[in-house]
């Protein structure tokens, strides 16, 4: 399918080197924050070898007509300390958000720095939790489940109209109906399948966007790969966009500390925090019962259990990482084999459907903000293994790791590594490291 490939071509190779700006480009945009100066953020992005940013563009808030006074939103955090050492939730806020103006500024800056933008929505996930009132969150919840995908698609179509009117639509790489459609409340689940239940609502949403904007590729992103069910996915998507979070040893740690992840439910425990987690906590950790967001609706709007916030906010980063390093050898091979299987499955799926494949997020899993397992030697090795496997399989776009972005610590500590590996992506040349293949 040539049209999507042409539309997603920055530079000369057509390869997307993706950094995940998600909703943080507007929730961490106050004075001194990573996205306060979009030109600086884009300059740093290009300097590190990226050419594509992936964002929540707030379509439902700005263009659905269902949220009263969308221009009056104020950004705020979940609480004074709540979420401040949890990735993506370390939001201070305290400033107004004129979303349409911010969107224009984003695309104008992208144009100045010759970058593409993957347009998505996290609104049926975390985005509304950072507003000063629950109006946005309630408006989303008020849409009947079967109608939500079309409601977001209609808003996205209006957003693309808006960008077209401003002469900015050429900088859209492609548009996603929503982030991780299998891991949010966009489509009601059937309780039996991982993908088949998505068909009707997403079929209609994709067709709506394609009819309104036939020149812009349309897709949806998947949060968890299920190779045995991949053929159940709705037809019509013009990009095979998947996320690979392997967990492995991290999943074992989650189970040990009494947490779930993705579709993996939290284990039943006699007490919580578990003894293992209690031994990892900082000495100043408050009692779990006392640790709450400022307003209960904010927790519901995140879709994240309070237990995860407590663990990520109050764990000692060195103790967390030490457990992972000590236990990684027993999981190493299985993690690589799982990742290799996912890459190969998605590549074959894309080949059969005649569309490009993109890895939009990855690669180990959700780690506390100040930990370094995914950013240091082991995590980098896993990330490079995935990058090289994706390139060998013909993926058109790849993310290094979801943590390689301006709002994560590694942005400032690992720029050279990002440049080196992104050069492989944009030149489409897998690396020559030993141990790159699953054995």
PDB file of C-alpha atoms in Angstrom, residues 99-369:
ATOM      1  CA  UNK A  99      -5.529  23.707  23.590  1.00  0.00           C
ATOM      2  CA  UNK A 100      -6.150  24.941  20.051  1.00  0.00           C
ATOM      3  CA  UNK A 101      -3.438  27.553  20.317  1.00  0.00           C
ATOM      4  CA  UNK A 102      -1.079  24.974  21.786  1.00  0.00           C
ATOM      5  CA  UNK A 103      -1.852  22.574  18.939  1.00  0.00           C
ATOM      6  CA  UNK A 104      -0.985  25.198  16.337  1.00  0.00           C
ATOM      7  CA  UNK A 105       2.244  25.986  18.193  1.00  0.00           C
ATOM      8  CA  UNK A 106       3.147  22.288  18.208  1.00  0.00           C
ATOM      9  CA  UNK A 107       2.698  21.870  14.473  1.00  0.00           C
ATOM     10  CA  UNK A 108       4.378  25.159  13.608  1.00  0.00           C
ATOM     11  CA  UNK A 109       7.403  24.105  15.668  1.00  0.00           C
ATOM     12  CA  UNK A 110       7.359  20.656  14.037  1.00  0.00           C
ATOM     13  CA  UNK A 111       7.453  22.359  10.632  1.00  0.00           C
ATOM     14  CA  UNK A 112      10.385  24.561  11.623  1.00  0.00           C
ATOM     15  CA  UNK A 113      12.355  21.508  12.720  1.00  0.00           C
ATOM     16  CA  UNK A 114      11.269  19.235   9.843  1.00  0.00           C
ATOM     17  CA  UNK A 115       9.515  16.733  12.084  1.00  0.00           C
ATOM     18  CA  UNK A 116       6.361  14.692  11.624  1.00  0.00           C
ATOM     19  CA  UNK A 117       3.613  14.250  14.235  1.00  0.00           C
ATOM     20  CA  UNK A 118       1.681  11.057  14.921  1.00  0.00           C
ATOM     21  CA  UNK A 119      -1.728  12.302  16.051  1.00  0.00           C
ATOM     22  CA  UNK A 120      -3.481  10.228  18.706  1.00  0.00           C
ATOM     23  CA  UNK A 121      -5.656  10.551  21.804  1.00  0.00           C
ATOM     24  CA  UNK A 122      -5.129   9.354  25.364  1.00  0.00           C
ATOM     25  CA  UNK A 123      -8.455  10.822  26.451  1.00  0.00           C
ATOM     26  CA  UNK A 124     -10.088   7.512  27.369  1.00  0.00           C
ATOM     27  CA  UNK A 125      -6.990   6.910  29.466  1.00  0.00           C
ATOM     28  CA  UNK A 126      -5.078   9.534  31.479  1.00  0.00           C
ATOM     29  CA  UNK A 127      -5.414  12.924  29.775  1.00  0.00           C
ATOM     30  CA  UNK A 128      -8.462  14.316  31.646  1.00  0.00           C
ATOM     31  CA  UNK A 129      -6.955  13.553  35.062  1.00  0.00           C
ATOM     32  CA  UNK A 130      -4.701  16.613  34.708  1.00  0.00           C
ATOM     33  CA  UNK A 131      -7.519  19.141  34.253  1.00  0.00           C
ATOM     34  CA  UNK A 132      -8.611  21.410  37.094  1.00  0.00           C
ATOM     35  CA  UNK A 133     -12.177  20.042  37.023  1.00  0.00           C
ATOM     36  CA  UNK A 134     -13.744  16.727  36.073  1.00  0.00           C
ATOM     37  CA  UNK A 135     -15.810  18.260  33.242  1.00  0.00           C
ATOM     38  CA  UNK A 136     -13.643  16.713  30.506  1.00  0.00           C
ATOM     39  CA  UNK A 137     -13.589  13.332  32.259  1.00  0.00           C
ATOM     40  CA  UNK A 138     -17.367  13.339  32.744  1.00  0.00           C
ATOM     41  CA  UNK A 139     -18.030  14.317  29.123  1.00  0.00           C
ATOM     42  CA  UNK A 140     -16.008  11.327  27.940  1.00  0.00           C
ATOM     43  CA  UNK A 141     -17.799   8.989  30.339  1.00  0.00           C
ATOM     44  CA  UNK A 142     -21.202  10.257  29.204  1.00  0.00           C
ATOM     45  CA  UNK A 143     -20.712   8.965  25.648  1.00  0.00           C
ATOM     46  CA  UNK A 144     -22.330   5.497  25.351  1.00  0.00           C
ATOM     47  CA  UNK A 145     -19.665   2.803  25.058  1.00  0.00           C
ATOM     48  CA  UNK A 146     -20.556   1.601  21.541  1.00  0.00           C
ATOM     49  CA  UNK A 147     -20.414   5.205  20.238  1.00  0.00           C
ATOM     50  CA  UNK A 148     -17.102   6.318  21.720  1.00  0.00           C
ATOM     51  CA  UNK A 149     -14.748   5.314  18.913  1.00  0.00           C
ATOM     52  CA  UNK A 150     -16.852   7.167  16.347  1.00  0.00           C
ATOM     53  CA  UNK A 151     -17.120  10.199  18.636  1.00  0.00           C
ATOM     54  CA  UNK A 152     -13.333  10.411  18.899  1.00  0.00           C
ATOM     55  CA  UNK A 153     -12.940   9.781  15.159  1.00  0.00           C
ATOM     56  CA  UNK A 154     -15.367  12.598  14.372  1.00  0.00           C
ATOM     57  CA  UNK A 155     -13.391  14.910  16.669  1.00  0.00           C
ATOM     58  CA  UNK A 156     -10.142  13.839  14.990  1.00  0.00           C
ATOM     59  CA  UNK A 157     -11.637  14.613  11.590  1.00  0.00           C
ATOM     60  CA  UNK A 158     -12.509  18.102  12.841  1.00  0.00           C
ATOM     61  CA  UNK A 159      -8.975  18.444  14.220  1.00  0.00           C
ATOM     62  CA  UNK A 160      -7.528  17.537  10.821  1.00  0.00           C
ATOM     63  CA  UNK A 161      -9.848  20.106   9.210  1.00  0.00           C
ATOM     64  CA  UNK A 162      -8.444  22.662  11.660  1.00  0.00           C
ATOM     65  CA  UNK A 163      -4.844  21.763  10.794  1.00  0.00           C
ATOM     66  CA  UNK A 164      -5.661  21.894   7.083  1.00  0.00           C
ATOM     67  CA  UNK A 165      -7.132  25.379   7.467  1.00  0.00           C
ATOM     68  CA  UNK A 166      -3.889  26.470   9.133  1.00  0.00           C
ATOM     69  CA  UNK A 167      -1.711  24.874   6.433  1.00  0.00           C
ATOM     70  CA  UNK A 168      -0.259  22.361   8.904  1.00  0.00           C
ATOM     71  CA  UNK A 169      -1.778  19.000   7.944  1.00  0.00           C
ATOM     72  CA  UNK A 170       1.245  18.069   5.808  1.00  0.00           C
ATOM     73  CA  UNK A 171       3.160  17.457   9.021  1.00  0.00           C
ATOM     74  CA  UNK A 172       0.818  14.670  10.178  1.00  0.00           C
ATOM     75  CA  UNK A 173       2.587  11.313   9.806  1.00  0.00           C
ATOM     76  CA  UNK A 174      -0.663   9.464  10.435  1.00  0.00           C
ATOM     77  CA  UNK A 175      -3.606   9.533  12.808  1.00  0.00           C
ATOM     78  CA  UNK A 176      -4.661   6.947  15.402  1.00  0.00           C
ATOM     79  CA  UNK A 177      -8.292   6.662  16.460  1.00  0.00           C
ATOM     80  CA  UNK A 178      -6.955   6.269  20.007  1.00  0.00           C
ATOM     81  CA  UNK A 179      -3.950   5.068  21.940  1.00  0.00           C
ATOM     82  CA  UNK A 180      -4.059   1.395  22.954  1.00  0.00           C
ATOM     83  CA  UNK A 181      -7.628   0.691  21.925  1.00  0.00           C
ATOM     84  CA  UNK A 182      -7.352  -2.690  23.659  1.00  0.00           C
ATOM     85  CA  UNK A 183      -6.290  -1.142  26.961  1.00  0.00           C
ATOM     86  CA  UNK A 184      -8.802   1.635  27.617  1.00  0.00           C
ATOM     87  CA  UNK A 185     -12.532   2.296  27.881  1.00  0.00           C
ATOM     88  CA  UNK A 186     -12.957   3.370  24.242  1.00  0.00           C
ATOM     89  CA  UNK A 187     -14.687   0.117  23.194  1.00  0.00           C
ATOM     90  CA  UNK A 188     -16.774  -2.090  25.541  1.00  0.00           C
ATOM     91  CA  UNK A 189     -15.107  -5.470  26.067  1.00  0.00           C
ATOM     92  CA  UNK A 190     -16.821  -8.767  25.345  1.00  0.00           C
ATOM     93  CA  UNK A 191     -15.006 -10.613  28.135  1.00  0.00           C
ATOM     94  CA  UNK A 192     -13.830 -13.338  25.775  1.00  0.00           C
ATOM     95  CA  UNK A 193     -11.432 -11.977  23.153  1.00  0.00           C
ATOM     96  CA  UNK A 194      -8.462  -9.626  22.981  1.00  0.00           C
ATOM     97  CA  UNK A 195      -9.201  -8.117  19.567  1.00  0.00           C
ATOM     98  CA  UNK A 196     -12.413  -9.369  17.945  1.00  0.00           C
ATOM     99  CA  UNK A 197     -14.622  -7.123  20.098  1.00  0.00           C
ATOM    100  CA  UNK A 198     -12.943  -4.074  18.548  1.00  0.00           C
ATOM    101  CA  UNK A 199     -14.176  -4.780  15.040  1.00  0.00           C
ATOM    102  CA  UNK A 200     -17.499  -2.948  14.712  1.00  0.00           C
ATOM    103  CA  UNK A 201     -16.667   0.317  16.505  1.00  0.00           C
ATOM    104  CA  UNK A 202     -13.178   0.618  15.030  1.00  0.00           C
ATOM    105  CA  UNK A 203     -14.299  -0.351  11.533  1.00  0.00           C
ATOM    106  CA  UNK A 204     -16.741   2.559  11.633  1.00  0.00           C
ATOM    107  CA  UNK A 205     -14.232   4.970  13.172  1.00  0.00           C
ATOM    108  CA  UNK A 206     -11.517   4.188  10.625  1.00  0.00           C
ATOM    109  CA  UNK A 207     -13.935   4.495   7.695  1.00  0.00           C
ATOM    110  CA  UNK A 208     -15.179   7.844   8.996  1.00  0.00           C
ATOM    111  CA  UNK A 209     -11.670   9.292   9.124  1.00  0.00           C
ATOM    112  CA  UNK A 210     -10.692   7.854   5.751  1.00  0.00           C
ATOM    113  CA  UNK A 211     -13.796   9.356   4.144  1.00  0.00           C
ATOM    114  CA  UNK A 212     -13.128  12.787   5.650  1.00  0.00           C
ATOM    115  CA  UNK A 213      -9.340  12.808   5.059  1.00  0.00           C
ATOM    116  CA  UNK A 214      -8.386  10.244   2.410  1.00  0.00           C
ATOM    117  CA  UNK A 215      -4.858  11.633   2.068  1.00  0.00           C
ATOM    118  CA  UNK A 216      -3.888  10.991   5.704  1.00  0.00           C
ATOM    119  CA  UNK A 217      -3.234   7.397   6.823  1.00  0.00           C
ATOM    120  CA  UNK A 218      -5.524   6.167   9.597  1.00  0.00           C
ATOM    121  CA  UNK A 219      -4.968   3.443  12.155  1.00  0.00           C
ATOM    122  CA  UNK A 220      -5.361   2.538  15.833  1.00  0.00           C
ATOM    123  CA  UNK A 221      -2.648   1.422  18.243  1.00  0.00           C
ATOM    124  CA  UNK A 222      -2.532  -1.851  20.154  1.00  0.00           C
ATOM    125  CA  UNK A 223      -1.132  -2.031  23.673  1.00  0.00           C
ATOM    126  CA  UNK A 224      -0.571  -5.791  23.874  1.00  0.00           C
ATOM    127  CA  UNK A 225       0.400  -8.163  21.054  1.00  0.00           C
ATOM    128  CA  UNK A 226      -1.560 -11.436  20.916  1.00  0.00           C
ATOM    129  CA  UNK A 227      -0.133 -13.260  17.880  1.00  0.00           C
ATOM    130  CA  UNK A 228      -2.715 -16.053  17.995  1.00  0.00           C
ATOM    131  CA  UNK A 229      -5.545 -13.511  17.643  1.00  0.00           C
ATOM    132  CA  UNK A 230      -3.888 -10.928  15.420  1.00  0.00           C
ATOM    133  CA  UNK A 231      -5.999 -11.831  12.395  1.00  0.00           C
ATOM    134  CA  UNK A 232      -9.110 -10.849  14.400  1.00  0.00           C
ATOM    135  CA  UNK A 233      -8.134  -7.172  14.239  1.00  0.00           C
ATOM    136  CA  UNK A 234     -10.471  -4.802  12.377  1.00  0.00           C
ATOM    137  CA  UNK A 235      -9.801  -4.256   8.684  1.00  0.00           C
ATOM    138  CA  UNK A 236      -9.034  -0.907   7.138  1.00  0.00           C
ATOM    139  CA  UNK A 237      -6.101   0.311   9.237  1.00  0.00           C
ATOM    140  CA  UNK A 238      -3.318   1.686   7.035  1.00  0.00           C
ATOM    141  CA  UNK A 239      -0.514   1.231   9.576  1.00  0.00           C
ATOM    142  CA  UNK A 240       0.117  -1.809  11.795  1.00  0.00           C
ATOM    143  CA  UNK A 241       0.909   0.138  14.978  1.00  0.00           C
ATOM    144  CA  UNK A 242       1.781  -1.981  18.030  1.00  0.00           C
ATOM    145  CA  UNK A 243       3.411  -1.553  21.437  1.00  0.00           C
ATOM    146  CA  UNK A 244       5.848  -4.111  22.857  1.00  0.00           C
ATOM    147  CA  UNK A 245       6.175  -4.088  26.650  1.00  0.00           C
ATOM    148  CA  UNK A 246       7.793  -7.417  27.437  1.00  0.00           C
ATOM    149  CA  UNK A 247       7.839  -7.142  31.273  1.00  0.00           C
ATOM    150  CA  UNK A 248       9.467 -10.531  31.932  1.00  0.00           C
ATOM    151  CA  UNK A 249      11.626  -9.915  34.984  1.00  0.00           C
ATOM    152  CA  UNK A 250       9.716  -6.673  35.612  1.00  0.00           C
ATOM    153  CA  UNK A 251       6.477  -8.650  35.563  1.00  0.00           C
ATOM    154  CA  UNK A 252       7.967 -11.001  38.143  1.00  0.00           C
ATOM    155  CA  UNK A 253       8.800  -8.019  40.348  1.00  0.00           C
ATOM    156  CA  UNK A 254       5.289  -6.639  39.915  1.00  0.00           C
ATOM    157  CA  UNK A 255       3.873  -9.963  41.050  1.00  0.00           C
ATOM    158  CA  UNK A 256       6.243 -10.021  44.024  1.00  0.00           C
ATOM    159  CA  UNK A 257       5.147  -6.564  45.176  1.00  0.00           C
ATOM    160  CA  UNK A 258       1.454  -7.283  44.549  1.00  0.00           C
ATOM    161  CA  UNK A 259       0.861  -5.282  41.360  1.00  0.00           C
ATOM    162  CA  UNK A 260      -0.736  -6.145  38.027  1.00  0.00           C
ATOM    163  CA  UNK A 261       0.121  -4.804  34.582  1.00  0.00           C
ATOM    164  CA  UNK A 262      -1.816  -4.601  31.327  1.00  0.00           C
ATOM    165  CA  UNK A 263      -4.319  -7.451  31.253  1.00  0.00           C
ATOM    166  CA  UNK A 264      -2.360  -9.255  33.986  1.00  0.00           C
ATOM    167  CA  UNK A 265      -4.391  -8.807  37.167  1.00  0.00           C
ATOM    168  CA  UNK A 266      -2.737  -8.051  40.485  1.00  0.00           C
ATOM    169  CA  UNK A 267      -2.156 -11.215  42.522  1.00  0.00           C
ATOM    170  CA  UNK A 268      -4.091 -11.803  45.694  1.00  0.00           C
ATOM    171  CA  UNK A 269      -1.921 -11.045  48.712  1.00  0.00           C
ATOM    172  CA  UNK A 270      -2.422 -11.563  52.429  1.00  0.00           C
ATOM    173  CA  UNK A 271      -1.280  -8.012  53.130  1.00  0.00           C
ATOM    174  CA  UNK A 272      -0.417  -4.966  51.075  1.00  0.00           C
ATOM    175  CA  UNK A 273       2.187  -3.626  50.795  1.00  0.00           C
ATOM    176  CA  UNK A 274       3.702  -7.077  50.522  1.00  0.00           C
ATOM    177  CA  UNK A 275       6.709  -7.769  52.754  1.00  0.00           C
ATOM    178  CA  UNK A 276       8.933  -7.584  49.671  1.00  0.00           C
ATOM    179  CA  UNK A 277       7.661  -4.133  48.746  1.00  0.00           C
ATOM    180  CA  UNK A 278       7.805  -2.937  52.347  1.00  0.00           C
ATOM    181  CA  UNK A 279      11.499  -3.829  52.389  1.00  0.00           C
ATOM    182  CA  UNK A 280      12.074  -1.671  49.291  1.00  0.00           C
ATOM    183  CA  UNK A 281      10.304   1.464  50.491  1.00  0.00           C
ATOM    184  CA  UNK A 282      12.018   4.712  51.364  1.00  0.00           C
ATOM    185  CA  UNK A 283      12.173   5.397  55.110  1.00  0.00           C
ATOM    186  CA  UNK A 284       9.883   8.431  54.743  1.00  0.00           C
ATOM    187  CA  UNK A 285       7.097   6.506  52.983  1.00  0.00           C
ATOM    188  CA  UNK A 286       3.661   7.297  54.453  1.00  0.00           C
ATOM    189  CA  UNK A 287       1.154   4.608  55.373  1.00  0.00           C
ATOM    190  CA  UNK A 288      -0.660   3.337  52.293  1.00  0.00           C
ATOM    191  CA  UNK A 289      -4.057   4.148  53.823  1.00  0.00           C
ATOM    192  CA  UNK A 290      -3.036   7.800  54.116  1.00  0.00           C
ATOM    193  CA  UNK A 291      -1.791   8.164  50.543  1.00  0.00           C
ATOM    194  CA  UNK A 292      -4.521   9.619  48.349  1.00  0.00           C
ATOM    195  CA  UNK A 293      -4.857  12.062  45.446  1.00  0.00           C
ATOM    196  CA  UNK A 294      -6.392  15.434  46.236  1.00  0.00           C
ATOM    197  CA  UNK A 295      -9.717  14.427  44.669  1.00  0.00           C
ATOM    198  CA  UNK A 296     -11.015  10.854  44.204  1.00  0.00           C
ATOM    199  CA  UNK A 297     -12.163  11.425  40.615  1.00  0.00           C
ATOM    200  CA  UNK A 298      -8.578  12.031  39.540  1.00  0.00           C
ATOM    201  CA  UNK A 299      -7.578   8.490  40.421  1.00  0.00           C
ATOM    202  CA  UNK A 300     -10.528   7.105  38.452  1.00  0.00           C
ATOM    203  CA  UNK A 301      -9.554   9.288  35.490  1.00  0.00           C
ATOM    204  CA  UNK A 302      -6.041   7.841  35.400  1.00  0.00           C
ATOM    205  CA  UNK A 303      -7.166   4.225  35.175  1.00  0.00           C
ATOM    206  CA  UNK A 304      -4.198   3.416  37.429  1.00  0.00           C
ATOM    207  CA  UNK A 305      -4.636   1.710  40.824  1.00  0.00           C
ATOM    208  CA  UNK A 306      -3.581   3.609  43.921  1.00  0.00           C
ATOM    209  CA  UNK A 307      -1.242   0.743  44.797  1.00  0.00           C
ATOM    210  CA  UNK A 308       0.892   1.435  41.729  1.00  0.00           C
ATOM    211  CA  UNK A 309       1.224   5.117  42.571  1.00  0.00           C
ATOM    212  CA  UNK A 310       2.247   4.253  46.107  1.00  0.00           C
ATOM    213  CA  UNK A 311       4.860   1.747  44.957  1.00  0.00           C
ATOM    214  CA  UNK A 312       6.320   3.973  42.239  1.00  0.00           C
ATOM    215  CA  UNK A 313       6.306   7.114  44.379  1.00  0.00           C
ATOM    216  CA  UNK A 314       7.849   5.592  47.484  1.00  0.00           C
ATOM    217  CA  UNK A 315      10.105   2.736  46.417  1.00  0.00           C
ATOM    218  CA  UNK A 316      13.851   3.199  46.806  1.00  0.00           C
ATOM    219  CA  UNK A 317      15.082   3.233  43.172  1.00  0.00           C
ATOM    220  CA  UNK A 318      18.300   1.356  43.956  1.00  0.00           C
ATOM    221  CA  UNK A 319      16.483  -1.451  45.747  1.00  0.00           C
ATOM    222  CA  UNK A 320      13.991  -1.757  42.887  1.00  0.00           C
ATOM    223  CA  UNK A 321      16.751  -1.942  40.294  1.00  0.00           C
ATOM    224  CA  UNK A 322      18.841  -4.339  42.376  1.00  0.00           C
ATOM    225  CA  UNK A 323      15.985  -6.860  42.474  1.00  0.00           C
ATOM    226  CA  UNK A 324      15.685  -6.648  38.692  1.00  0.00           C
ATOM    227  CA  UNK A 325      19.415  -7.113  38.112  1.00  0.00           C
ATOM    228  CA  UNK A 326      19.621 -10.039  40.508  1.00  0.00           C
ATOM    229  CA  UNK A 327      16.702 -11.826  38.850  1.00  0.00           C
ATOM    230  CA  UNK A 328      17.189 -10.855  35.207  1.00  0.00           C
ATOM    231  CA  UNK A 329      19.402 -13.805  34.127  1.00  0.00           C
ATOM    232  CA  UNK A 330      16.565 -16.282  34.672  1.00  0.00           C
ATOM    233  CA  UNK A 331      14.284 -14.226  32.397  1.00  0.00           C
ATOM    234  CA  UNK A 332      16.694 -12.965  29.737  1.00  0.00           C
ATOM    235  CA  UNK A 333      16.183 -15.597  27.075  1.00  0.00           C
ATOM    236  CA  UNK A 334      12.410 -15.809  27.457  1.00  0.00           C
ATOM    237  CA  UNK A 335      12.142 -12.022  27.153  1.00  0.00           C
ATOM    238  CA  UNK A 336      14.149 -11.993  23.938  1.00  0.00           C
ATOM    239  CA  UNK A 337      12.184 -14.872  22.467  1.00  0.00           C
ATOM    240  CA  UNK A 338       8.897 -13.159  23.331  1.00  0.00           C
ATOM    241  CA  UNK A 339      10.009  -9.900  21.732  1.00  0.00           C
ATOM    242  CA  UNK A 340      11.321 -11.681  18.638  1.00  0.00           C
ATOM    243  CA  UNK A 341       8.009 -13.505  18.287  1.00  0.00           C
ATOM    244  CA  UNK A 342       6.062 -10.258  18.552  1.00  0.00           C
ATOM    245  CA  UNK A 343       8.216  -8.538  15.927  1.00  0.00           C
ATOM    246  CA  UNK A 344       7.889 -11.432  13.512  1.00  0.00           C
ATOM    247  CA  UNK A 345       4.135 -11.758  14.072  1.00  0.00           C
ATOM    248  CA  UNK A 346       3.468  -8.064  13.451  1.00  0.00           C
ATOM    249  CA  UNK A 347       5.771  -8.034  10.419  1.00  0.00           C
ATOM    250  CA  UNK A 348       3.853 -10.944   8.884  1.00  0.00           C
ATOM    251  CA  UNK A 349       0.511  -9.332   9.752  1.00  0.00           C
ATOM    252  CA  UNK A 350       1.622  -6.120   8.042  1.00  0.00           C
ATOM    253  CA  UNK A 351       2.891  -8.041   5.011  1.00  0.00           C
ATOM    254  CA  UNK A 352      -0.386  -9.913   4.579  1.00  0.00           C
ATOM    255  CA  UNK A 353      -2.442  -6.724   4.867  1.00  0.00           C
ATOM    256  CA  UNK A 354      -0.068  -4.739   2.679  1.00  0.00           C
ATOM    257  CA  UNK A 355       0.622  -1.971   5.186  1.00  0.00           C
ATOM    258  CA  UNK A 356       3.706  -0.635   7.009  1.00  0.00           C
ATOM    259  CA  UNK A 357       4.513  -1.803  10.543  1.00  0.00           C
ATOM    260  CA  UNK A 358       5.402   0.628  13.335  1.00  0.00           C
ATOM    261  CA  UNK A 359       6.562   0.048  16.906  1.00  0.00           C
ATOM    262  CA  UNK A 360       5.126   3.033  18.759  1.00  0.00           C
ATOM    263  CA  UNK A 361       5.990   2.234  22.386  1.00  0.00           C
ATOM    264  CA  UNK A 362       8.186  -0.166  24.369  1.00  0.00           C
ATOM    265  CA  UNK A 363      10.184  -1.926  25.582  1.00  0.00           C
ATOM    266  CA  UNK A 364      10.549  -3.396  29.122  1.00  0.00           C
ATOM    267  CA  UNK A 365       7.580  -1.902  30.967  1.00  0.00           C
ATOM    268  CA  UNK A 366       6.363   0.673  33.454  1.00  0.00           C
ATOM    269  CA  UNK A 367       9.150   1.527  35.889  1.00  0.00           C
ATOM    270  CA  UNK A 368       9.311   4.204  38.622  1.00  0.00           C
ATOM    271  CA  UNK A 369      10.558   7.580  37.409  1.00  0.00           C
TER     272      UNK A 369
END
